PDB file of C-alpha atoms in Angstrom:
ATOM      1  CA  UNK A 141    -109.146  59.561 -80.172  1.00  0.00           C
ATOM      2  CA  UNK A 142    -106.639  62.083 -81.480  1.00  0.00           C
ATOM      3  CA  UNK A 143    -107.532  63.444 -84.928  1.00  0.00           C
ATOM      4  CA  UNK A 144    -105.917  65.573 -87.629  1.00  0.00           C
ATOM      5  CA  UNK A 145    -108.773  68.024 -87.234  1.00  0.00           C
ATOM      6  CA  UNK A 146    -107.837  68.527 -83.579  1.00  0.00           C
ATOM      7  CA  UNK A 147    -104.185  69.045 -84.480  1.00  0.00           C
ATOM      8  CA  UNK A 148    -105.046  71.642 -87.119  1.00  0.00           C
ATOM      9  CA  UNK A 149    -107.150  73.551 -84.593  1.00  0.00           C
ATOM     10  CA  UNK A 150    -104.340  73.296 -82.042  1.00  0.00           C
ATOM     11  CA  UNK A 151    -101.695  74.619 -84.465  1.00  0.00           C
ATOM     12  CA  UNK A 152    -103.885  77.518 -85.617  1.00  0.00           C
ATOM     13  CA  UNK A 153    -104.643  78.474 -82.019  1.00  0.00           C
ATOM     14  CA  UNK A 154    -100.972  78.165 -81.053  1.00  0.00           C
ATOM     15  CA  UNK A 155     -99.926  80.395 -83.964  1.00  0.00           C
ATOM     16  CA  UNK A 156    -102.506  83.116 -83.430  1.00  0.00           C
ATOM     17  CA  UNK A 157    -102.808  82.989 -79.625  1.00  0.00           C
ATOM     18  CA  UNK A 158    -106.555  83.311 -80.057  1.00  0.00           C
ATOM     19  CA  UNK A 159    -109.413  80.869 -80.503  1.00  0.00           C
ATOM     20  CA  UNK A 160    -111.333  83.451 -82.483  1.00  0.00           C
ATOM     21  CA  UNK A 161    -108.455  84.124 -84.887  1.00  0.00           C
ATOM     22  CA  UNK A 162    -107.882  80.372 -85.284  1.00  0.00           C
ATOM     23  CA  UNK A 163    -111.556  79.886 -86.130  1.00  0.00           C
ATOM     24  CA  UNK A 164    -111.402  82.653 -88.751  1.00  0.00           C
ATOM     25  CA  UNK A 165    -108.330  81.102 -90.393  1.00  0.00           C
ATOM     26  CA  UNK A 166    -109.847  77.644 -90.510  1.00  0.00           C
ATOM     27  CA  UNK A 167    -113.310  78.819 -91.500  1.00  0.00           C
ATOM     28  CA  UNK A 168    -114.992  77.335 -88.427  1.00  0.00           C
ATOM     29  CA  UNK A 169    -117.167  78.762 -85.685  1.00  0.00           C
ATOM     30  CA  UNK A 170    -115.212  79.700 -82.547  1.00  0.00           C
ATOM     31  CA  UNK A 171    -117.118  77.190 -80.325  1.00  0.00           C
ATOM     32  CA  UNK A 172    -116.141  74.408 -82.733  1.00  0.00           C
ATOM     33  CA  UNK A 173    -112.433  75.221 -82.351  1.00  0.00           C
ATOM     34  CA  UNK A 174    -112.808  75.399 -78.565  1.00  0.00           C
ATOM     35  CA  UNK A 175    -114.483  71.980 -78.603  1.00  0.00           C
ATOM     36  CA  UNK A 176    -111.639  70.478 -80.658  1.00  0.00           C
ATOM     37  CA  UNK A 177    -109.016  71.881 -78.272  1.00  0.00           C
ATOM     38  CA  UNK A 178    -110.897  70.506 -75.248  1.00  0.00           C
ATOM     39  CA  UNK A 179    -111.193  67.143 -76.938  1.00  0.00           C
ATOM     40  CA  UNK A 180    -107.469  67.078 -77.661  1.00  0.00           C
ATOM     41  CA  UNK A 181    -106.643  68.026 -74.083  1.00  0.00           C
ATOM     42  CA  UNK A 182    -108.939  65.267 -72.811  1.00  0.00           C
ATOM     43  CA  UNK A 183    -107.331  62.699 -75.136  1.00  0.00           C
ATOM     44  CA  UNK A 184    -103.809  63.669 -74.076  1.00  0.00           C
ATOM     45  CA  UNK A 185    -104.665  64.261 -70.430  1.00  0.00           C
ATOM     46  CA  UNK A 186    -102.915  67.647 -70.369  1.00  0.00           C
ATOM     47  CA  UNK A 187    -103.690  71.362 -70.494  1.00  0.00           C
ATOM     48  CA  UNK A 188    -102.506  73.031 -73.708  1.00  0.00           C
ATOM     49  CA  UNK A 189    -103.560  76.695 -73.261  1.00  0.00           C
ATOM     50  CA  UNK A 190    -104.191  79.202 -70.485  1.00  0.00           C
ATOM     51  CA  UNK A 191    -106.681  81.976 -71.008  1.00  0.00           C
ATOM     52  CA  UNK A 192    -105.168  85.469 -70.703  1.00  0.00           C
ATOM     53  CA  UNK A 193    -107.564  88.306 -71.373  1.00  0.00           C
ATOM     54  CA  UNK A 194    -109.181  87.691 -74.751  1.00  0.00           C
ATOM     55  CA  UNK A 195    -106.452  85.397 -75.914  1.00  0.00           C
ATOM     56  CA  UNK A 196    -104.727  82.160 -74.940  1.00  0.00           C
ATOM     57  CA  UNK A 197    -101.125  81.348 -74.029  1.00  0.00           C
ATOM     58  CA  UNK A 198     -99.627  77.928 -74.817  1.00  0.00           C
ATOM     59  CA  UNK A 199     -98.378  75.822 -71.952  1.00  0.00           C
ATOM     60  CA  UNK A 200     -94.970  74.100 -71.987  1.00  0.00           C
ATOM     61  CA  UNK A 201     -96.784  70.924 -73.026  1.00  0.00           C
ATOM     62  CA  UNK A 202     -98.149  72.798 -76.045  1.00  0.00           C
ATOM     63  CA  UNK A 203     -94.627  73.962 -76.894  1.00  0.00           C
ATOM     64  CA  UNK A 204     -93.478  70.337 -76.862  1.00  0.00           C
ATOM     65  CA  UNK A 205     -96.455  69.119 -78.868  1.00  0.00           C
ATOM     66  CA  UNK A 206     -96.228  71.744 -81.630  1.00  0.00           C
ATOM     67  CA  UNK A 207     -93.361  70.258 -83.739  1.00  0.00           C
ATOM     68  CA  UNK A 208     -94.870  66.788 -83.479  1.00  0.00           C
ATOM     69  CA  UNK A 209     -98.230  68.123 -84.630  1.00  0.00           C
ATOM     70  CA  UNK A 210     -96.601  69.924 -87.546  1.00  0.00           C
ATOM     71  CA  UNK A 211     -94.822  66.743 -88.670  1.00  0.00           C
ATOM     72  CA  UNK A 212     -98.030  64.743 -88.372  1.00  0.00           C
ATOM     73  CA  UNK A 213     -99.964  67.225 -90.493  1.00  0.00           C
ATOM     74  CA  UNK A 214     -97.143  67.324 -93.062  1.00  0.00           C
ATOM     75  CA  UNK A 215     -97.048  63.519 -93.239  1.00  0.00           C
ATOM     76  CA  UNK A 216    -100.800  63.401 -93.729  1.00  0.00           C
ATOM     77  CA  UNK A 217    -100.547  65.927 -96.575  1.00  0.00           C
ATOM     78  CA  UNK A 218     -97.760  63.926 -98.201  1.00  0.00           C
ATOM     79  CA  UNK A 219     -99.954  60.832 -97.946  1.00  0.00           C
ATOM     80  CA  UNK A 220    -102.783  62.690 -99.665  1.00  0.00           C
ATOM     81  CA  UNK A 221    -100.491  63.897-102.447  1.00  0.00           C
ATOM     82  CA  UNK A 222     -99.044  60.410-102.917  1.00  0.00           C
ATOM     83  CA  UNK A 223    -102.538  59.000-103.277  1.00  0.00           C
ATOM     84  CA  UNK A 224    -103.336  61.645-105.877  1.00  0.00           C
ATOM     85  CA  UNK A 225    -100.156  60.842-107.805  1.00  0.00           C
ATOM     86  CA  UNK A 226    -101.033  57.162-107.813  1.00  0.00           C
ATOM     87  CA  UNK A 227    -104.573  57.971-108.874  1.00  0.00           C
ATOM     88  CA  UNK A 228    -103.253  59.946-111.832  1.00  0.00           C
ATOM     89  CA  UNK A 229    -101.806  56.688-113.182  1.00  0.00           C
ATOM     90  CA  UNK A 230    -105.373  55.787-114.083  1.00  0.00           C
ATOM     91  CA  UNK A 231    -105.173  58.208-117.013  1.00  0.00           C
ATOM     92  CA  UNK A 232    -102.608  60.428-118.702  1.00  0.00           C
ATOM     93  CA  UNK A 233     -99.277  59.649-120.360  1.00  0.00           C
ATOM     94  CA  UNK A 234     -96.393  57.555-119.005  1.00  0.00           C
ATOM     95  CA  UNK A 235     -93.024  58.308-120.684  1.00  0.00           C
ATOM     96  CA  UNK A 236     -89.884  56.236-120.282  1.00  0.00           C
ATOM     97  CA  UNK A 237     -86.545  56.330-122.081  1.00  0.00           C
ATOM     98  CA  UNK A 238     -85.035  53.226-123.669  1.00  0.00           C
ATOM     99  CA  UNK A 239     -82.064  52.859-125.993  1.00  0.00           C
ATOM    100  CA  UNK A 240     -82.773  51.236-129.351  1.00  0.00           C
ATOM    101  CA  UNK A 241     -81.725  47.590-128.845  1.00  0.00           C
ATOM    102  CA  UNK A 242     -83.495  47.492-125.465  1.00  0.00           C
ATOM    103  CA  UNK A 243     -86.810  47.312-127.287  1.00  0.00           C
ATOM    104  CA  UNK A 244     -85.850  43.760-128.300  1.00  0.00           C
ATOM    105  CA  UNK A 245     -85.734  42.845-124.623  1.00  0.00           C
ATOM    106  CA  UNK A 246     -88.545  44.929-123.185  1.00  0.00           C
ATOM    107  CA  UNK A 247     -90.482  46.725-125.911  1.00  0.00           C
ATOM    108  CA  UNK A 248     -93.954  45.412-126.660  1.00  0.00           C
ATOM    109  CA  UNK A 249     -93.885  43.273-123.537  1.00  0.00           C
ATOM    110  CA  UNK A 250     -93.172  46.308-121.368  1.00  0.00           C
ATOM    111  CA  UNK A 251     -96.053  48.257-122.864  1.00  0.00           C
ATOM    112  CA  UNK A 252     -98.326  45.259-122.340  1.00  0.00           C
ATOM    113  CA  UNK A 253     -97.235  45.074-118.688  1.00  0.00           C
ATOM    114  CA  UNK A 254     -98.103  48.741-118.152  1.00  0.00           C
ATOM    115  CA  UNK A 255    -101.489  48.498-119.818  1.00  0.00           C
ATOM    116  CA  UNK A 256    -102.323  45.356-117.868  1.00  0.00           C
ATOM    117  CA  UNK A 257    -101.995  47.384-114.658  1.00  0.00           C
ATOM    118  CA  UNK A 258    -103.299  50.716-115.937  1.00  0.00           C
ATOM    119  CA  UNK A 259    -105.462  50.196-119.048  1.00  0.00           C
ATOM    120  CA  UNK A 260    -106.435  53.867-119.221  1.00  0.00           C
ATOM    121  CA  UNK A 261    -102.951  55.346-119.700  1.00  0.00           C
ATOM    122  CA  UNK A 262    -101.058  56.393-122.823  1.00  0.00           C
ATOM    123  CA  UNK A 263     -97.507  55.003-123.083  1.00  0.00           C
ATOM    124  CA  UNK A 264     -94.437  56.546-124.747  1.00  0.00           C
ATOM    125  CA  UNK A 265     -91.137  54.650-125.050  1.00  0.00           C
ATOM    126  CA  UNK A 266     -88.592  57.259-126.133  1.00  0.00           C
ATOM    127  CA  UNK A 267     -85.099  56.960-127.579  1.00  0.00           C
ATOM    128  CA  UNK A 268     -82.881  55.374-130.230  1.00  0.00           C
ATOM    129  CA  UNK A 269     -79.525  55.473-128.456  1.00  0.00           C
ATOM    130  CA  UNK A 270     -78.323  55.851-124.864  1.00  0.00           C
ATOM    131  CA  UNK A 271     -76.639  59.196-125.627  1.00  0.00           C
ATOM    132  CA  UNK A 272     -79.882  60.642-126.950  1.00  0.00           C
ATOM    133  CA  UNK A 273     -81.842  59.300-123.989  1.00  0.00           C
ATOM    134  CA  UNK A 274     -79.318  60.743-121.528  1.00  0.00           C
ATOM    135  CA  UNK A 275     -79.689  64.187-123.092  1.00  0.00           C
ATOM    136  CA  UNK A 276     -83.455  63.968-122.681  1.00  0.00           C
ATOM    137  CA  UNK A 277     -82.902  63.132-119.009  1.00  0.00           C
ATOM    138  CA  UNK A 278     -80.621  66.141-118.521  1.00  0.00           C
ATOM    139  CA  UNK A 279     -83.129  68.466-120.153  1.00  0.00           C
ATOM    140  CA  UNK A 280     -85.972  67.147-118.013  1.00  0.00           C
ATOM    141  CA  UNK A 281     -87.884  65.606-120.927  1.00  0.00           C
ATOM    142  CA  UNK A 282     -87.668  62.246-119.173  1.00  0.00           C
ATOM    143  CA  UNK A 283     -87.704  61.278-115.505  1.00  0.00           C
ATOM    144  CA  UNK A 284     -85.959  57.933-115.893  1.00  0.00           C
ATOM    145  CA  UNK A 285     -84.635  55.582-118.540  1.00  0.00           C
ATOM    146  CA  UNK A 286     -82.856  52.327-119.215  1.00  0.00           C
ATOM    147  CA  UNK A 287     -79.554  52.737-121.048  1.00  0.00           C
ATOM    148  CA  UNK A 288     -76.370  50.873-121.935  1.00  0.00           C
ATOM    149  CA  UNK A 289     -73.622  51.906-119.533  1.00  0.00           C
ATOM    150  CA  UNK A 290     -70.400  52.466-121.568  1.00  0.00           C
ATOM    151  CA  UNK A 291     -71.661  55.683-123.151  1.00  0.00           C
ATOM    152  CA  UNK A 292     -73.282  57.172-120.041  1.00  0.00           C
ATOM    153  CA  UNK A 293     -71.587  59.896-118.018  1.00  0.00           C
ATOM    154  CA  UNK A 294     -72.548  59.683-114.367  1.00  0.00           C
ATOM    155  CA  UNK A 295     -72.148  63.383-113.514  1.00  0.00           C
ATOM    156  CA  UNK A 296     -75.469  64.613-112.183  1.00  0.00           C
ATOM    157  CA  UNK A 297     -76.997  61.175-112.719  1.00  0.00           C
ATOM    158  CA  UNK A 298     -77.776  58.163-110.558  1.00  0.00           C
ATOM    159  CA  UNK A 299     -76.756  55.078-112.548  1.00  0.00           C
ATOM    160  CA  UNK A 300     -78.031  51.744-111.191  1.00  0.00           C
ATOM    161  CA  UNK A 301     -76.833  48.654-113.116  1.00  0.00           C
ATOM    162  CA  UNK A 302     -79.577  46.031-113.356  1.00  0.00           C
ATOM    163  CA  UNK A 303     -78.393  43.486-115.954  1.00  0.00           C
ATOM    164  CA  UNK A 304     -75.577  42.475-118.242  1.00  0.00           C
ATOM    165  CA  UNK A 305     -75.624  40.625-121.548  1.00  0.00           C
ATOM    166  CA  UNK A 306     -72.755  38.887-123.275  1.00  0.00           C
ATOM    167  CA  UNK A 307     -71.679  40.176-126.678  1.00  0.00           C
ATOM    168  CA  UNK A 308     -71.643  37.425-129.311  1.00  0.00           C
ATOM    169  CA  UNK A 309     -70.275  37.036-132.833  1.00  0.00           C
ATOM    170  CA  UNK A 310     -73.016  36.044-135.286  1.00  0.00           C
ATOM    171  CA  UNK A 311     -72.454  34.459-138.672  1.00  0.00           C
ATOM    172  CA  UNK A 312     -74.127  32.242-141.268  1.00  0.00           C
ATOM    173  CA  UNK A 313     -70.816  30.469-141.928  1.00  0.00           C
ATOM    174  CA  UNK A 314     -70.582  27.372-139.663  1.00  0.00           C
ATOM    175  CA  UNK A 315     -66.769  27.367-139.883  1.00  0.00           C
ATOM    176  CA  UNK A 316     -66.672  30.771-138.141  1.00  0.00           C
ATOM    177  CA  UNK A 317     -68.706  29.391-135.249  1.00  0.00           C
ATOM    178  CA  UNK A 318     -66.432  26.515-134.255  1.00  0.00           C
ATOM    179  CA  UNK A 319     -64.533  28.578-131.670  1.00  0.00           C
ATOM    180  CA  UNK A 320     -64.834  31.937-129.862  1.00  0.00           C
ATOM    181  CA  UNK A 321     -64.058  35.036-131.928  1.00  0.00           C
ATOM    182  CA  UNK A 322     -60.735  36.614-130.973  1.00  0.00           C
ATOM    183  CA  UNK A 323     -59.654  40.212-131.476  1.00  0.00           C
ATOM    184  CA  UNK A 324     -57.507  39.099-134.428  1.00  0.00           C
ATOM    185  CA  UNK A 325     -60.524  37.484-136.128  1.00  0.00           C
ATOM    186  CA  UNK A 326     -62.699  40.513-135.471  1.00  0.00           C
ATOM    187  CA  UNK A 327     -60.114  42.828-137.023  1.00  0.00           C
ATOM    188  CA  UNK A 328     -60.186  40.775-140.242  1.00  0.00           C
ATOM    189  CA  UNK A 329     -63.935  40.091-140.314  1.00  0.00           C
ATOM    190  CA  UNK A 330     -66.382  41.622-142.767  1.00  0.00           C
ATOM    191  CA  UNK A 331     -68.835  43.180-140.336  1.00  0.00           C
ATOM    192  CA  UNK A 332     -72.242  44.812-140.555  1.00  0.00           C
ATOM    193  CA  UNK A 333     -73.029  46.963-137.532  1.00  0.00           C
ATOM    194  CA  UNK A 334     -76.236  48.765-136.507  1.00  0.00           C
ATOM    195  CA  UNK A 335     -76.589  52.239-134.947  1.00  0.00           C
ATOM    196  CA  UNK A 336     -74.568  53.964-137.641  1.00  0.00           C
ATOM    197  CA  UNK A 337     -75.851  57.427-136.662  1.00  0.00           C
ATOM    198  CA  UNK A 338     -74.504  56.873-133.147  1.00  0.00           C
ATOM    199  CA  UNK A 339     -71.439  54.836-134.124  1.00  0.00           C
ATOM    200  CA  UNK A 340     -69.139  56.933-131.939  1.00  0.00           C
ATOM    201  CA  UNK A 341     -71.327  56.427-128.865  1.00  0.00           C
ATOM    202  CA  UNK A 342     -72.793  52.957-129.411  1.00  0.00           C
ATOM    203  CA  UNK A 343     -71.996  50.809-126.371  1.00  0.00           C
ATOM    204  CA  UNK A 344     -71.265  47.641-128.378  1.00  0.00           C
ATOM    205  CA  UNK A 345     -68.777  49.465-130.605  1.00  0.00           C
ATOM    206  CA  UNK A 346     -67.123  51.094-127.607  1.00  0.00           C
ATOM    207  CA  UNK A 347     -66.571  47.655-126.076  1.00  0.00           C
ATOM    208  CA  UNK A 348     -65.212  46.255-129.351  1.00  0.00           C
ATOM    209  CA  UNK A 349     -62.848  49.199-129.807  1.00  0.00           C
ATOM    210  CA  UNK A 350     -61.474  48.696-126.314  1.00  0.00           C
ATOM    211  CA  UNK A 351     -61.064  44.972-126.945  1.00  0.00           C
ATOM    212  CA  UNK A 352     -59.204  45.439-130.211  1.00  0.00           C
ATOM    213  CA  UNK A 353     -57.139  48.449-129.152  1.00  0.00           C
ATOM    214  CA  UNK A 354     -55.587  46.311-126.419  1.00  0.00           C
ATOM    215  CA  UNK A 355     -54.078  44.200-129.230  1.00  0.00           C
ATOM    216  CA  UNK A 356     -53.158  47.182-131.399  1.00  0.00           C
ATOM    217  CA  UNK A 357     -55.961  46.481-133.895  1.00  0.00           C
ATOM    218  CA  UNK A 358     -59.005  48.451-135.069  1.00  0.00           C
ATOM    219  CA  UNK A 359     -62.476  47.083-135.834  1.00  0.00           C
ATOM    220  CA  UNK A 360     -63.581  47.631-139.427  1.00  0.00           C
ATOM    221  CA  UNK A 361     -67.106  47.592-140.823  1.00  0.00           C
ATOM    222  CA  UNK A 362     -68.110  46.667-144.331  1.00  0.00           C
ATOM    223  CA  UNK A 363     -71.762  47.683-143.974  1.00  0.00           C
ATOM    224  CA  UNK A 364     -73.358  50.328-141.749  1.00  0.00           C
ATOM    225  CA  UNK A 365     -77.094  50.247-140.949  1.00  0.00           C
ATOM    226  CA  UNK A 366     -79.383  51.765-138.366  1.00  0.00           C
ATOM    227  CA  UNK A 367     -81.468  48.784-137.255  1.00  0.00           C
ATOM    228  CA  UNK A 368     -80.232  45.525-135.724  1.00  0.00           C
ATOM    229  CA  UNK A 369     -82.970  43.740-137.661  1.00  0.00           C
ATOM    230  CA  UNK A 370     -81.388  44.770-140.969  1.00  0.00           C
ATOM    231  CA  UNK A 371     -77.937  43.782-139.712  1.00  0.00           C
ATOM    232  CA  UNK A 372     -79.196  40.317-138.791  1.00  0.00           C
ATOM    233  CA  UNK A 373     -80.955  39.898-142.138  1.00  0.00           C
ATOM    234  CA  UNK A 374     -77.686  40.704-143.925  1.00  0.00           C
ATOM    235  CA  UNK A 375     -75.900  38.156-141.759  1.00  0.00           C
ATOM    236  CA  UNK A 376     -78.505  35.598-142.779  1.00  0.00           C
ATOM    237  CA  UNK A 377     -77.832  36.402-146.449  1.00  0.00           C
ATOM    238  CA  UNK A 378     -74.156  35.663-145.891  1.00  0.00           C
ATOM    239  CA  UNK A 379     -73.098  39.188-146.814  1.00  0.00           C
ATOM    240  CA  UNK A 380     -71.397  39.996-143.506  1.00  0.00           C
ATOM    241  CA  UNK A 381     -71.061  38.951-139.866  1.00  0.00           C
ATOM    242  CA  UNK A 382     -71.937  41.065-136.836  1.00  0.00           C
ATOM    243  CA  UNK A 383     -71.596  41.471-133.082  1.00  0.00           C
ATOM    244  CA  UNK A 384     -74.690  41.934-130.927  1.00  0.00           C
ATOM    245  CA  UNK A 385     -75.765  41.375-127.338  1.00  0.00           C
ATOM    246  CA  UNK A 386     -76.769  37.753-126.914  1.00  0.00           C
ATOM    247  CA  UNK A 387     -80.335  38.597-125.928  1.00  0.00           C
ATOM    248  CA  UNK A 388     -80.824  40.550-129.160  1.00  0.00           C
ATOM    249  CA  UNK A 389     -79.304  37.716-131.196  1.00  0.00           C
ATOM    250  CA  UNK A 390     -81.593  35.162-129.550  1.00  0.00           C
ATOM    251  CA  UNK A 391     -84.604  37.344-130.292  1.00  0.00           C
ATOM    252  CA  UNK A 392     -83.731  38.077-133.926  1.00  0.00           C
ATOM    253  CA  UNK A 393     -81.903  35.090-135.412  1.00  0.00           C
ATOM    254  CA  UNK A 394     -84.796  32.570-135.356  1.00  0.00           C
ATOM    255  CA  UNK A 395     -87.011  35.068-137.136  1.00  0.00           C
ATOM    256  CA  UNK A 396     -84.647  36.855-139.521  1.00  0.00           C
ATOM    257  CA  UNK A 397     -81.632  34.568-139.985  1.00  0.00           C
ATOM    258  CA  UNK A 398     -82.521  31.005-138.968  1.00  0.00           C
ATOM    259  CA  UNK A 399     -79.458  29.686-140.808  1.00  0.00           C
ATOM    260  CA  UNK A 400     -77.099  31.772-138.655  1.00  0.00           C
ATOM    261  CA  UNK A 401     -75.659  31.128-135.225  1.00  0.00           C
ATOM    262  CA  UNK A 402     -73.368  32.772-132.689  1.00  0.00           C
ATOM    263  CA  UNK A 403     -70.320  32.202-130.521  1.00  0.00           C
ATOM    264  CA  UNK A 404     -68.746  34.078-127.625  1.00  0.00           C
ATOM    265  CA  UNK A 405     -65.892  36.518-127.976  1.00  0.00           C
ATOM    266  CA  UNK A 406     -62.474  35.735-126.496  1.00  0.00           C
ATOM    267  CA  UNK A 407     -62.043  37.162-123.970  1.00  0.00           C
ATOM    268  CA  UNK A 408     -65.774  37.316-123.217  1.00  0.00           C
ATOM    269  CA  UNK A 409     -67.257  40.809-123.341  1.00  0.00           C
ATOM    270  CA  UNK A 410     -70.371  42.170-121.630  1.00  0.00           C
ATOM    271  CA  UNK A 411     -72.791  45.014-122.311  1.00  0.00           C
ATOM    272  CA  UNK A 412     -74.250  46.406-119.086  1.00  0.00           C
ATOM    273  CA  UNK A 413     -77.726  47.918-118.786  1.00  0.00           C
ATOM    274  CA  UNK A 414     -78.669  50.427-116.113  1.00  0.00           C
ATOM    275  CA  UNK A 415     -81.559  52.505-114.834  1.00  0.00           C
ATOM    276  CA  UNK A 416     -80.636  56.187-114.928  1.00  0.00           C
ATOM    277  CA  UNK A 417     -82.286  59.293-113.499  1.00  0.00           C
ATOM    278  CA  UNK A 418     -81.139  62.682-112.292  1.00  0.00           C
ATOM    279  CA  UNK A 419     -79.339  62.600-108.956  1.00  0.00           C
ATOM    280  CA  UNK A 420     -81.561  63.382-106.000  1.00  0.00           C
ATOM    281  CA  UNK A 421     -84.730  63.322-108.087  1.00  0.00           C
ATOM    282  CA  UNK A 422     -88.013  62.360-106.442  1.00  0.00           C
ATOM    283  CA  UNK A 423     -89.454  59.943-108.957  1.00  0.00           C
ATOM    284  CA  UNK A 424     -93.148  59.928-109.708  1.00  0.00           C
ATOM    285  CA  UNK A 425     -95.176  56.732-109.282  1.00  0.00           C
ATOM    286  CA  UNK A 426     -95.257  56.477-113.084  1.00  0.00           C
ATOM    287  CA  UNK A 427     -91.449  56.519-113.318  1.00  0.00           C
ATOM    288  CA  UNK A 428     -91.149  54.036-110.458  1.00  0.00           C
ATOM    289  CA  UNK A 429     -93.613  51.751-112.209  1.00  0.00           C
ATOM    290  CA  UNK A 430     -91.667  51.855-115.477  1.00  0.00           C
ATOM    291  CA  UNK A 431     -88.380  51.175-113.665  1.00  0.00           C
ATOM    292  CA  UNK A 432     -89.900  48.160-111.919  1.00  0.00           C
ATOM    293  CA  UNK A 433     -91.435  46.682-115.065  1.00  0.00           C
ATOM    294  CA  UNK A 434     -88.495  47.435-117.389  1.00  0.00           C
ATOM    295  CA  UNK A 435     -86.039  45.918-114.921  1.00  0.00           C
ATOM    296  CA  UNK A 436     -88.116  42.755-114.601  1.00  0.00           C
ATOM    297  CA  UNK A 437     -88.379  42.442-118.385  1.00  0.00           C
ATOM    298  CA  UNK A 438     -84.680  42.862-119.122  1.00  0.00           C
ATOM    299  CA  UNK A 439     -83.596  40.635-116.238  1.00  0.00           C
ATOM    300  CA  UNK A 440     -85.778  37.867-117.664  1.00  0.00           C
ATOM    301  CA  UNK A 441     -83.564  37.834-120.767  1.00  0.00           C
ATOM    302  CA  UNK A 442     -80.197  39.205-119.674  1.00  0.00           C
ATOM    303  CA  UNK A 443     -78.218  38.227-116.581  1.00  0.00           C
ATOM    304  CA  UNK A 444     -79.362  40.193-113.512  1.00  0.00           C
ATOM    305  CA  UNK A 445     -76.816  42.391-111.743  1.00  0.00           C
ATOM    306  CA  UNK A 446     -77.450  42.626-108.013  1.00  0.00           C
TER     307      UNK A 446
END
C-alpha cells in the first residue's frame, strides 16, 4: 500500500539524485530509504530511478509522479494543520464582533452555545456599534463579526446578509398603535433613541432618515440614550416613543415595558444583519464556529435571508 513515508523518500531522492543524500535529509539510514523506494515501485508496478555511478536518475514515470506526490504531501500537511487548529478550540480565547443590539438576539445564548461545544474556551463578544466593529475587522483585531448593513462599507470586506428584521414603532399610548406609523407621524413624534454616541452611523437612524427625507421631513429626538433597555423603559413610563428592530422590541417590552406595544412603519422598513470578514481571508475554525452559531441564533428570531 502506498504511504506518505514512501512519497517523502521518493521526493527527497528525486531532489538530491542520491539515496544517501535523501537519507541524510530525512534522518534515516540509507538502506531504509532504498527499501521505501523499492516498496513504492512494487506498489505502482513501475521503475522510478536508474542507478548511474553513485547516484540515481529519475525515470519519466518519476517525472510524472513528482507533482502528484508533492500535492499529496501538501494536502496531508494541511490536514495535520487543520486538525491542530480544531484541537486548539479546546482551550484559548474565541473572539467575535457583534454590534450592540445584536446581543439581544444572540448574546448570552451564543456564549452558551459555544461553551456547550467547547467548555474549556474563553469567549469575547466585542463591539457596541457596527462602525466600531468594522474598524476592528480592518485593523485585524477581529476575524469576523455580525453587523447591521446600512453603515458597513464593503470595500475590502466580504458582506454576507443572513437575516432581516422589521423596524417597529413602540409606544405606551394605545391610540398611537391603531395603525402603522407614517413618515409624517414619525416627524412629529417625541422619540427616545439609543446609540447616541453612534447616532450618525446607527443603522436604524440611517433607515429612518432615508424614510423621512423622501417626504422632505427630518426625524427629531427628544431623548438620547446609549442602551436600548433604557429607551424601552422610558417608553414604558410614557415619556417618549421609539423605533427599534422588532426582535429587540419583542425581547425587551415584556420585561421592561409590559404596558407598551408596537406597530409597523408605513412603508415597512427593514434592518439587515450580515456576517462580515476581510475579503479573501482564510477563517480559523473558531471564526467559522462563531459565524455558524451566531447565524443560527439571529435567524431564530429575525427573518432569514437566503
